[in-house]
Amino acid sequence: MTQQQALQEYVLRLADSAMILGQRLSELTGKAPAVEEELASMNVALDLVGQARNWYEYAAELIDDGRNADNLCFLRDAHDYRNLLLVEQPNEDYAVTIARQFFFDVWHYFTLKSLVNASDERIASIAAKAVKEATYHLRRSSEWVKRMGDGTEESHRRMQNAFDILWRFTGELITPDDVDNAMFKAGIGPDPEQLRQDWLGMVREVSAQATVTPGAEDAWMYMGGKRGEHTEHLGHILAVMQFLPRAYPDATTW
Amino acid sequence: MNEREPSSVDLLIASDRVPANANPELLTEEAIWALLENVKDPEVPAVSVVELGIIRRVDWDGEHLTVDVTPTYSGCPATELIEELIAEALRAAGIRHIKINQVLTPAWTTDWITEEGREKLRAFGIAPPQGSASKMSLLGVDEVIACPHCGSEHTERLSEFGSTACKALYRCLDCREPFDYFKCI
């Protein structure tokens, strides 16, 4: 893999993970448990979709094969998507929605914080904008993990259940592959070992306050999202998300 | 669709158009800034884009005017509309060659909202951002937000997220009014 290919892959991963989580959160429109939480979910979704657009625009320039940001988002199939498996998991109950957000936010926050200093100027500037939003997201999701985990017997049971369900998708966040390693060597991506320690450290800290038990570090993990091997859920998300632009490819206004 | 004759409305719109300024260089950069003071944020019409701090640079290169604009949030849906409103205001002043440049770095911060902007937000019923954005801690406690209606500091946060990406929702425990808080980032 050339340096250029690794860079393209890396930017697509950032774009796809933000986009798919944004799409997942958008599914809560009209269905969130409280109006404030609906506003929050839509706000976070909006931030993520906006960040995804910034990443897609850069990815389109790097790939340079005539496709624009919209084409990358709406005209690639599941095996071309490079998002983390975690973000494509269904909303389930609100504890699962929040735990998914929390695991992602911790990863997102530390990743973006490092990318602010990337040797690639464009990445650094997109990250500088996004990290402020991710910080805000993390404050909210960690507060909810604590409130539900250390809440009633029922909310505690559900938050623990959410941790148990989602833990197997978290290994991918902190296990580097060739692309991650190449990006670190190029002075762009975060130090994989540092990211792993930061992620585990914060997850443990918040879990302790929330009185929930995270999974084992050596637990068996599902991997593959970063190379296009997805769970059964992604195809369904794309079917909903991509229907309109695929059905009406020439439409310029909706 | 049928072809149609231009209606009186079309003619009215056409006659509203200001002819291109033959001497765009007559408008100094200060004049451009003053002109942009009239362009309001479509989501918070109390403040102008200048007061909001999203205009970063105005620069003439011969007859070409470049305006650097920075979005408040990555996903702010008003970004494109704001750019269009800016271009429209400049065109109306007769400037023909306009480039609106979107810059992401340095990232916008609530610290860039001007003093006048903050006062106008308060008068509009939106609590302006308090303190410096850089001092916000990651998992820290909330600061005290004064009610923009009665000034009481006896308020509570209802939601970290409000009616737009840039606001949070609060309630005053004294005058009982809910209000938006322009949150610190």
Coordinates of C-alpha atoms in Angstrom, one line a residue:
Chain A
M1 CA 0.0 0.0 0.0
T2 CA 1.4 3.4 -1.0
Q3 CA 1.3 6.4 1.4
Q4 CA -1.3 8.0 -0.8
Q5 CA -3.6 4.9 -0.6
A6 CA -3.2 4.8 3.1
L7 CA -4.1 8.5 3.4
Q8 CA -7.2 8.0 1.2
E9 CA -8.3 5.0 3.3
Y10 CA -7.8 6.9 6.5
V11 CA -9.8 9.9 5.5
L12 CA -12.6 7.7 4.2
R13 CA -12.7 5.9 7.6
L14 CA -13.1 9.2 9.4
A15 CA -15.8 10.2 6.9
D16 CA -17.7 7.0 6.9
S17 CA -17.7 6.5 10.7
A18 CA -19.0 10.1 11.2
M19 CA -21.6 9.7 8.5
I20 CA -23.0 6.3 9.6
L21 CA -23.3 7.4 13.3
G22 CA -24.9 10.6 12.1
Q23 CA -27.4 8.6 10.1
R24 CA -28.1 6.2 13.0
L25 CA -28.8 9.1 15.4
S26 CA -31.1 10.6 12.8
E27 CA -33.3 7.5 13.1
L28 CA -34.3 8.9 16.5
T29 CA -36.2 11.8 14.9
G30 CA -39.6 11.7 16.5
K31 CA -38.7 8.6 18.5
A32 CA -36.3 9.8 21.2
P33 CA -37.3 9.2 24.9
A34 CA -37.6 12.9 25.7
V35 CA -37.7 16.0 23.6
E36 CA -34.4 17.3 25.0
E37 CA -32.8 14.0 24.1
E38 CA -34.2 14.3 20.6
L39 CA -32.7 17.7 20.2
A40 CA -29.4 16.4 21.5
S41 CA -29.3 13.5 19.2
M42 CA -30.2 15.6 16.2
N43 CA -27.5 18.2 17.2
V44 CA -24.9 15.5 17.5
A45 CA -26.0 13.9 14.2
L46 CA -25.8 17.3 12.5
D47 CA -22.2 17.9 13.8
L48 CA -21.2 14.4 12.6
V49 CA -22.8 14.8 9.2
G50 CA -21.1 18.2 8.8
Q51 CA -17.7 16.7 9.8
A52 CA -18.3 13.8 7.4
R53 CA -18.9 16.3 4.6
N54 CA -15.6 18.0 5.3
W55 CA -13.8 14.6 5.3
Y56 CA -15.6 13.4 2.1
E57 CA -14.7 16.6 0.3
Y58 CA -11.0 16.0 1.1
A59 CA -11.3 12.3 0.3
A60 CA -12.8 13.2 -3.1
E61 CA -9.8 15.5 -3.9
L62 CA -7.3 12.8 -2.8
I63 CA -9.0 10.0 -4.8
D64 CA -9.4 12.4 -7.8
D65 CA -11.4 10.1 -10.1
G66 CA -14.2 12.5 -10.8
R67 CA -16.4 11.5 -7.9
N68 CA -17.5 14.3 -5.5
A69 CA -18.3 14.2 -1.8
D70 CA -22.0 13.2 -2.5
N71 CA -20.9 10.4 -4.8
L72 CA -18.6 8.9 -2.1
C73 CA -21.4 9.1 0.5
F74 CA -24.4 8.0 -1.6
L75 CA -23.0 5.8 -4.4
R76 CA -20.7 3.4 -2.6
D77 CA -21.9 0.0 -1.4
A78 CA -21.4 -1.6 2.0
H79 CA -18.1 -3.4 1.1
D80 CA -16.6 0.0 0.1
Y81 CA -17.6 1.6 3.4
R82 CA -14.8 1.9 6.0
N83 CA -16.7 2.8 9.1
L84 CA -16.1 1.2 12.5
L85 CA -18.5 -1.7 13.2
L86 CA -19.6 0.0 16.5
V87 CA -21.4 2.9 14.7
E88 CA -23.5 0.7 12.5
Q89 CA -25.0 -1.2 15.5
P90 CA -28.8 -0.5 16.0
N91 CA -30.1 2.0 18.4
E92 CA -31.9 -0.6 20.6
D93 CA -32.9 0.8 24.0
Y94 CA -31.5 4.2 25.0
A95 CA -28.8 2.7 27.1
V96 CA -27.4 1.1 24.0
T97 CA -27.7 4.3 22.0
I98 CA -25.8 6.2 24.8
A99 CA -23.1 3.5 25.4
R100 CA -22.4 3.3 21.6
Q101 CA -22.1 7.1 21.6
F102 CA -19.8 7.1 24.6
F103 CA -17.4 4.5 23.3
F104 CA -17.3 6.3 20.0
D105 CA -17.0 9.8 21.6
V106 CA -14.0 8.7 23.7
W107 CA -12.2 7.3 20.6
H108 CA -13.3 10.3 18.5
Y109 CA -12.1 12.9 21.0
F110 CA -8.6 11.4 21.4
T111 CA -8.3 10.8 17.7
L112 CA -9.3 14.3 16.7
K113 CA -7.2 15.8 19.5
S114 CA -4.2 14.1 18.0
L115 CA -5.1 14.9 14.4
V116 CA -5.1 18.6 15.2
N117 CA -1.3 18.3 15.1
A118 CA -1.3 16.2 11.9
S119 CA 1.4 17.1 9.4
D120 CA -1.3 17.1 6.7
E121 CA -2.7 20.7 6.9
R122 CA -6.2 19.9 5.7
I123 CA -6.7 17.1 8.2
A124 CA -5.4 19.3 11.0
S125 CA -7.9 22.0 10.1
I126 CA -10.9 19.7 9.8
A127 CA -9.9 18.1 13.1
A128 CA -9.5 21.5 14.8
K129 CA -13.1 22.3 14.1
A130 CA -14.4 18.8 14.9
V131 CA -12.6 18.3 18.2
K132 CA -14.5 21.1 19.8
E133 CA -17.8 19.4 18.9
A134 CA -16.5 16.0 19.9
T135 CA -15.5 17.4 23.3
Y136 CA -19.1 18.6 23.8
H137 CA -20.5 15.2 22.6
L138 CA -18.2 13.4 25.1
R139 CA -19.3 15.5 28.0
R140 CA -22.9 14.6 27.3
S141 CA -22.5 10.9 26.6
S142 CA -20.3 10.3 29.6
E143 CA -22.7 12.2 31.9
W144 CA -25.5 9.9 30.7
V145 CA -23.5 6.7 31.2
K146 CA -22.9 7.8 34.8
R147 CA -26.5 8.9 35.4
M148 CA -28.0 5.6 34.0
G149 CA -25.3 3.3 35.3
D150 CA -25.4 4.8 38.8
G151 CA -29.2 5.4 38.7
T152 CA -32.0 3.0 39.4
E153 CA -31.7 -0.7 39.5
E154 CA -33.4 -0.9 36.1
S155 CA -31.2 1.8 34.5
H156 CA -28.1 0.2 35.9
R157 CA -29.1 -3.2 34.5
R158 CA -29.7 -1.7 31.1
M159 CA -26.4 0.3 31.0
Q160 CA -24.5 -2.8 32.0
N161 CA -26.4 -4.8 29.3
A162 CA -25.4 -2.1 26.8
F163 CA -21.8 -2.4 27.7
D164 CA -22.0 -6.2 27.4
I165 CA -23.6 -6.0 24.0
L166 CA -21.3 -3.4 22.5
W167 CA -17.9 -4.3 24.1
R168 CA -17.1 -6.8 21.3
F169 CA -17.1 -4.0 18.7
T170 CA -14.7 -1.7 20.6
G171 CA -11.5 -3.6 19.9
E172 CA -11.5 -2.2 16.4
L173 CA -11.2 1.3 17.8
I174 CA -7.9 0.7 19.5
T175 CA -6.3 -2.0 17.4
P176 CA -4.2 -0.5 14.7
D177 CA -3.9 -2.0 11.2
D178 CA -1.5 -1.2 8.3
V179 CA -3.3 2.1 7.5
D180 CA -3.3 3.3 11.2
N181 CA 0.4 2.4 11.5
A182 CA 1.3 4.1 8.2
M183 CA -0.6 7.3 9.2
F184 CA 1.2 7.4 12.5
K185 CA 4.6 7.0 10.8
A186 CA 3.7 9.8 8.4
G187 CA 3.0 12.1 11.3
I188 CA -0.7 12.3 10.6
G189 CA -2.6 9.7 12.7
P190 CA -2.4 9.2 16.5
D191 CA 0.1 7.0 18.2
P192 CA -1.8 3.7 18.3
E193 CA -0.5 2.7 21.7
Q194 CA -1.2 6.1 23.2
L195 CA -4.7 6.1 21.7
R196 CA -5.3 2.6 23.2
Q197 CA -4.2 3.8 26.7
D198 CA -6.2 7.0 26.5
W199 CA -9.4 5.2 25.4
L200 CA -9.1 2.4 28.0
G201 CA -8.2 5.0 30.7
M202 CA -11.2 7.2 30.2
V203 CA -13.6 4.3 29.6
R204 CA -12.5 2.7 32.9
E205 CA -12.7 6.0 34.8
V206 CA -16.3 6.8 33.6
S207 CA -17.3 3.1 34.1
A208 CA -16.1 3.2 37.7
Q209 CA -18.2 6.3 38.4
A210 CA -21.1 4.7 36.6
T211 CA -20.7 1.5 38.6
V212 CA -20.7 -0.5 35.4
T213 CA -18.1 -3.1 34.5
P214 CA -16.4 -2.8 31.1
G215 CA -15.5 -6.0 29.3
A216 CA -12.1 -7.6 29.4
E217 CA -9.2 -6.2 27.4
D218 CA -8.5 -9.6 25.9
A219 CA -12.1 -10.3 25.1
W220 CA -12.8 -11.7 21.6
M221 CA -13.5 -8.8 19.3
Y222 CA -15.3 -8.3 16.0
M223 CA -13.0 -6.6 13.5
G224 CA -13.2 -5.7 9.8
G225 CA -15.2 -2.5 9.5
K226 CA -12.1 -0.6 8.6
R227 CA -11.5 -2.9 5.6
G228 CA -15.1 -3.1 4.5
E229 CA -16.3 -6.3 6.2
H230 CA -19.4 -5.3 8.0
T231 CA -22.2 -6.6 10.2
E232 CA -25.6 -7.2 8.6
H233 CA -26.8 -3.8 9.7
L234 CA -24.8 -1.6 7.3
G235 CA -26.6 -2.6 4.2
H236 CA -30.0 -1.7 5.7
I237 CA -28.7 1.7 6.8
L238 CA -27.3 2.4 3.3
A239 CA -30.6 1.3 1.7
V240 CA -32.4 4.0 3.6
M241 CA -29.7 6.6 3.3
Q242 CA -29.0 6.1 -0.4
F243 CA -32.4 5.4 -1.8
L244 CA -33.2 9.0 -2.9
P245 CA -30.0 9.9 -4.7
R246 CA -29.9 6.5 -6.3
A247 CA -33.6 6.5 -7.4
Y248 CA -33.3 10.1 -8.7
P249 CA -29.7 10.6 -9.7
D250 CA -30.3 13.7 -11.7
A251 CA -32.3 15.5 -9.0
T252 CA -30.7 18.8 -7.9
T253 CA -33.3 19.9 -5.4
W254 CA -35.3 17.7 -3.1
Chain B
M1 CA -44.0 23.8 -18.8
N2 CA -45.4 26.7 -20.8
E3 CA -43.2 29.6 -21.7
R4 CA -44.6 32.8 -20.2
E5 CA -44.2 36.5 -20.7
P6 CA -42.2 38.3 -18.0
S7 CA -44.7 39.5 -15.4
S8 CA -44.6 42.8 -13.7
V9 CA -43.1 41.0 -10.7
D10 CA -40.2 39.9 -12.9
L11 CA -39.7 43.5 -14.1
L12 CA -39.8 44.8 -10.6
I13 CA -37.1 42.4 -9.5
A14 CA -35.0 43.2 -12.5
S15 CA -35.3 46.9 -11.8
D16 CA -34.3 46.4 -8.2
R17 CA -30.9 45.1 -9.3
V18 CA -28.2 47.7 -8.7
P19 CA -26.0 48.1 -11.8
A20 CA -22.5 46.8 -11.5
N21 CA -20.3 49.4 -9.8
A22 CA -18.0 50.8 -12.4
N23 CA -15.4 51.6 -9.6
P24 CA -15.4 48.8 -7.1
E25 CA -12.1 49.9 -5.8
L26 CA -13.9 52.9 -4.3
L27 CA -15.2 50.6 -1.6
T28 CA -12.4 50.4 1.0
E29 CA -12.1 47.3 3.1
E30 CA -13.5 49.3 6.0
A31 CA -16.6 50.0 3.8
I32 CA -16.9 46.3 3.1
W33 CA -16.8 45.5 6.8
A34 CA -19.4 48.2 7.4
L35 CA -21.6 46.7 4.6
L36 CA -21.3 43.2 6.1
E37 CA -22.6 44.6 9.5
N38 CA -26.0 44.5 7.7
V39 CA -25.9 40.8 7.0
K40 CA -27.6 39.0 9.8
D41 CA -27.2 35.4 10.9
P42 CA -30.4 33.8 9.5
E43 CA -30.8 31.6 12.7
V44 CA -30.0 34.4 15.2
P45 CA -31.1 37.5 13.3
A46 CA -30.2 39.7 16.3
V47 CA -26.5 39.7 15.4
S48 CA -24.6 40.3 12.2
V49 CA -22.1 38.0 10.7
V50 CA -19.4 40.5 11.8
E51 CA -20.6 40.6 15.4
L52 CA -20.7 36.8 15.4
G53 CA -17.0 36.8 14.4
I54 CA -17.4 34.5 11.4
I55 CA -15.9 37.0 8.9
R56 CA -12.2 36.4 9.2
R57 CA -10.7 38.5 6.4
V58 CA -11.7 40.9 3.6
D59 CA -9.2 41.3 0.8
W60 CA -9.1 43.2 -2.5
D61 CA -6.9 41.8 -5.2
G62 CA -7.4 44.2 -8.1
E63 CA -11.1 44.0 -8.9
H64 CA -11.5 40.7 -7.1
L65 CA -12.8 40.7 -3.5
T66 CA -12.2 37.7 -1.3
V67 CA -14.1 37.2 1.9
D68 CA -13.0 34.5 4.3
V69 CA -15.8 33.0 6.3
T70 CA -15.6 30.3 9.0
P71 CA -18.5 28.1 10.0
T72 CA -19.6 28.1 13.6
Y73 CA -20.2 24.3 13.6
S74 CA -19.2 21.7 11.0
G75 CA -22.8 20.8 10.4
C76 CA -24.3 24.3 10.7
P77 CA -27.1 24.2 8.1
A78 CA -27.0 28.0 7.8
T79 CA -23.4 28.0 6.4
E80 CA -24.4 28.0 2.8
L81 CA -27.3 30.5 3.3
I82 CA -24.9 32.8 5.1
E83 CA -22.4 32.7 2.3
E84 CA -25.2 33.4 -0.2
L85 CA -26.4 36.4 1.9
I86 CA -22.9 37.8 2.0
A87 CA -22.4 37.4 -1.7
E88 CA -25.8 39.0 -2.3
A89 CA -25.0 42.0 -0.1
L90 CA -21.7 42.5 -1.9
R91 CA -23.3 42.2 -5.4
A92 CA -26.0 44.7 -4.4
A93 CA -23.2 47.1 -3.6
G94 CA -22.0 46.6 -7.2
I95 CA -19.0 44.3 -6.6
R96 CA -18.8 41.9 -9.5
H97 CA -16.0 39.5 -8.7
I98 CA -16.6 38.0 -5.3
K99 CA -15.0 34.9 -3.8
I100 CA -16.3 33.5 -0.6
N101 CA -13.7 31.4 1.0
Q102 CA -14.6 28.9 3.6
V103 CA -11.8 28.6 6.2
L104 CA -11.8 26.0 8.9
T105 CA -8.7 27.0 10.7
P106 CA -8.3 28.6 13.2
A107 CA -11.6 27.1 14.2
W108 CA -14.3 29.6 15.2
T109 CA -14.8 30.1 18.9
T110 CA -17.5 31.9 20.9
D111 CA -14.6 34.2 22.1
W112 CA -14.8 35.9 18.7
I113 CA -18.4 37.2 19.3
T114 CA -18.0 41.0 19.8
E115 CA -19.1 42.8 22.9
E116 CA -21.9 44.5 20.9
G117 CA -22.8 41.0 19.6
R118 CA -23.1 39.7 23.2
E119 CA -25.2 42.6 24.3
K120 CA -27.5 42.1 21.3
L121 CA -27.9 38.4 22.0
R122 CA -28.8 39.2 25.6
A123 CA -31.4 41.8 24.5
F124 CA -32.8 39.2 22.0
G125 CA -33.3 36.7 24.9
I126 CA -30.3 34.5 24.3
A127 CA -27.7 34.3 27.1
P128 CA -24.4 35.1 25.5
P129 CA -21.4 32.7 26.0
Q130 CA -19.7 33.2 29.4
G131 CA -16.0 33.1 30.0
S132 CA -13.5 31.8 27.6
A133 CA -14.1 28.7 25.5
S134 CA -10.6 27.4 26.2
K135 CA -11.3 27.1 29.9
M136 CA -14.1 24.6 29.5
S137 CA -13.1 21.4 31.1
L138 CA -13.7 18.0 29.4
L139 CA -15.8 16.4 32.0
G140 CA -16.2 19.4 34.3
V141 CA -19.1 21.0 36.0
D142 CA -21.4 23.6 34.5
E143 CA -20.8 27.3 34.9
V144 CA -23.5 29.6 36.2
I145 CA -25.5 31.2 33.4
A146 CA -27.4 34.4 34.1
C147 CA -31.0 34.7 32.8
P148 CA -31.1 37.1 29.9
H149 CA -34.6 38.2 30.9
C150 CA -34.3 39.1 34.7
G151 CA -30.6 38.7 35.3
S152 CA -31.0 36.1 38.0
E153 CA -28.2 33.6 38.3
H154 CA -30.7 31.1 39.7
T155 CA -31.0 29.0 36.6
E156 CA -30.9 25.4 35.5
R157 CA -29.9 23.6 32.4
L158 CA -32.6 21.7 30.7
S159 CA -30.6 20.3 27.8
E160 CA -27.0 20.7 26.6
F161 CA -28.5 21.0 23.1
G162 CA -31.1 23.6 22.0
S163 CA -32.9 24.8 19.0
T164 CA -29.8 25.1 16.9
A165 CA -26.3 23.5 17.0
C166 CA -24.9 26.6 18.7
K167 CA -27.3 26.8 21.6
A168 CA -28.2 25.0 24.8
L169 CA -31.6 25.1 26.6
Y170 CA -31.9 26.7 30.1
R171 CA -34.6 27.8 32.5
C172 CA -34.7 30.6 35.0
L173 CA -35.9 29.4 38.4
D174 CA -36.9 33.0 39.4
C175 CA -38.8 34.4 36.5
R176 CA -39.6 30.9 35.3
E177 CA -38.8 31.8 31.6
P178 CA -37.0 29.2 29.5
F179 CA -34.1 30.7 27.4
D180 CA -31.4 29.7 25.0
Y181 CA -27.8 29.9 25.9
F182 CA -25.2 30.5 23.2
K183 CA -22.8 27.7 24.3
C184 CA -19.1 28.0 24.6
I185 CA -16.9 26.2 22.2

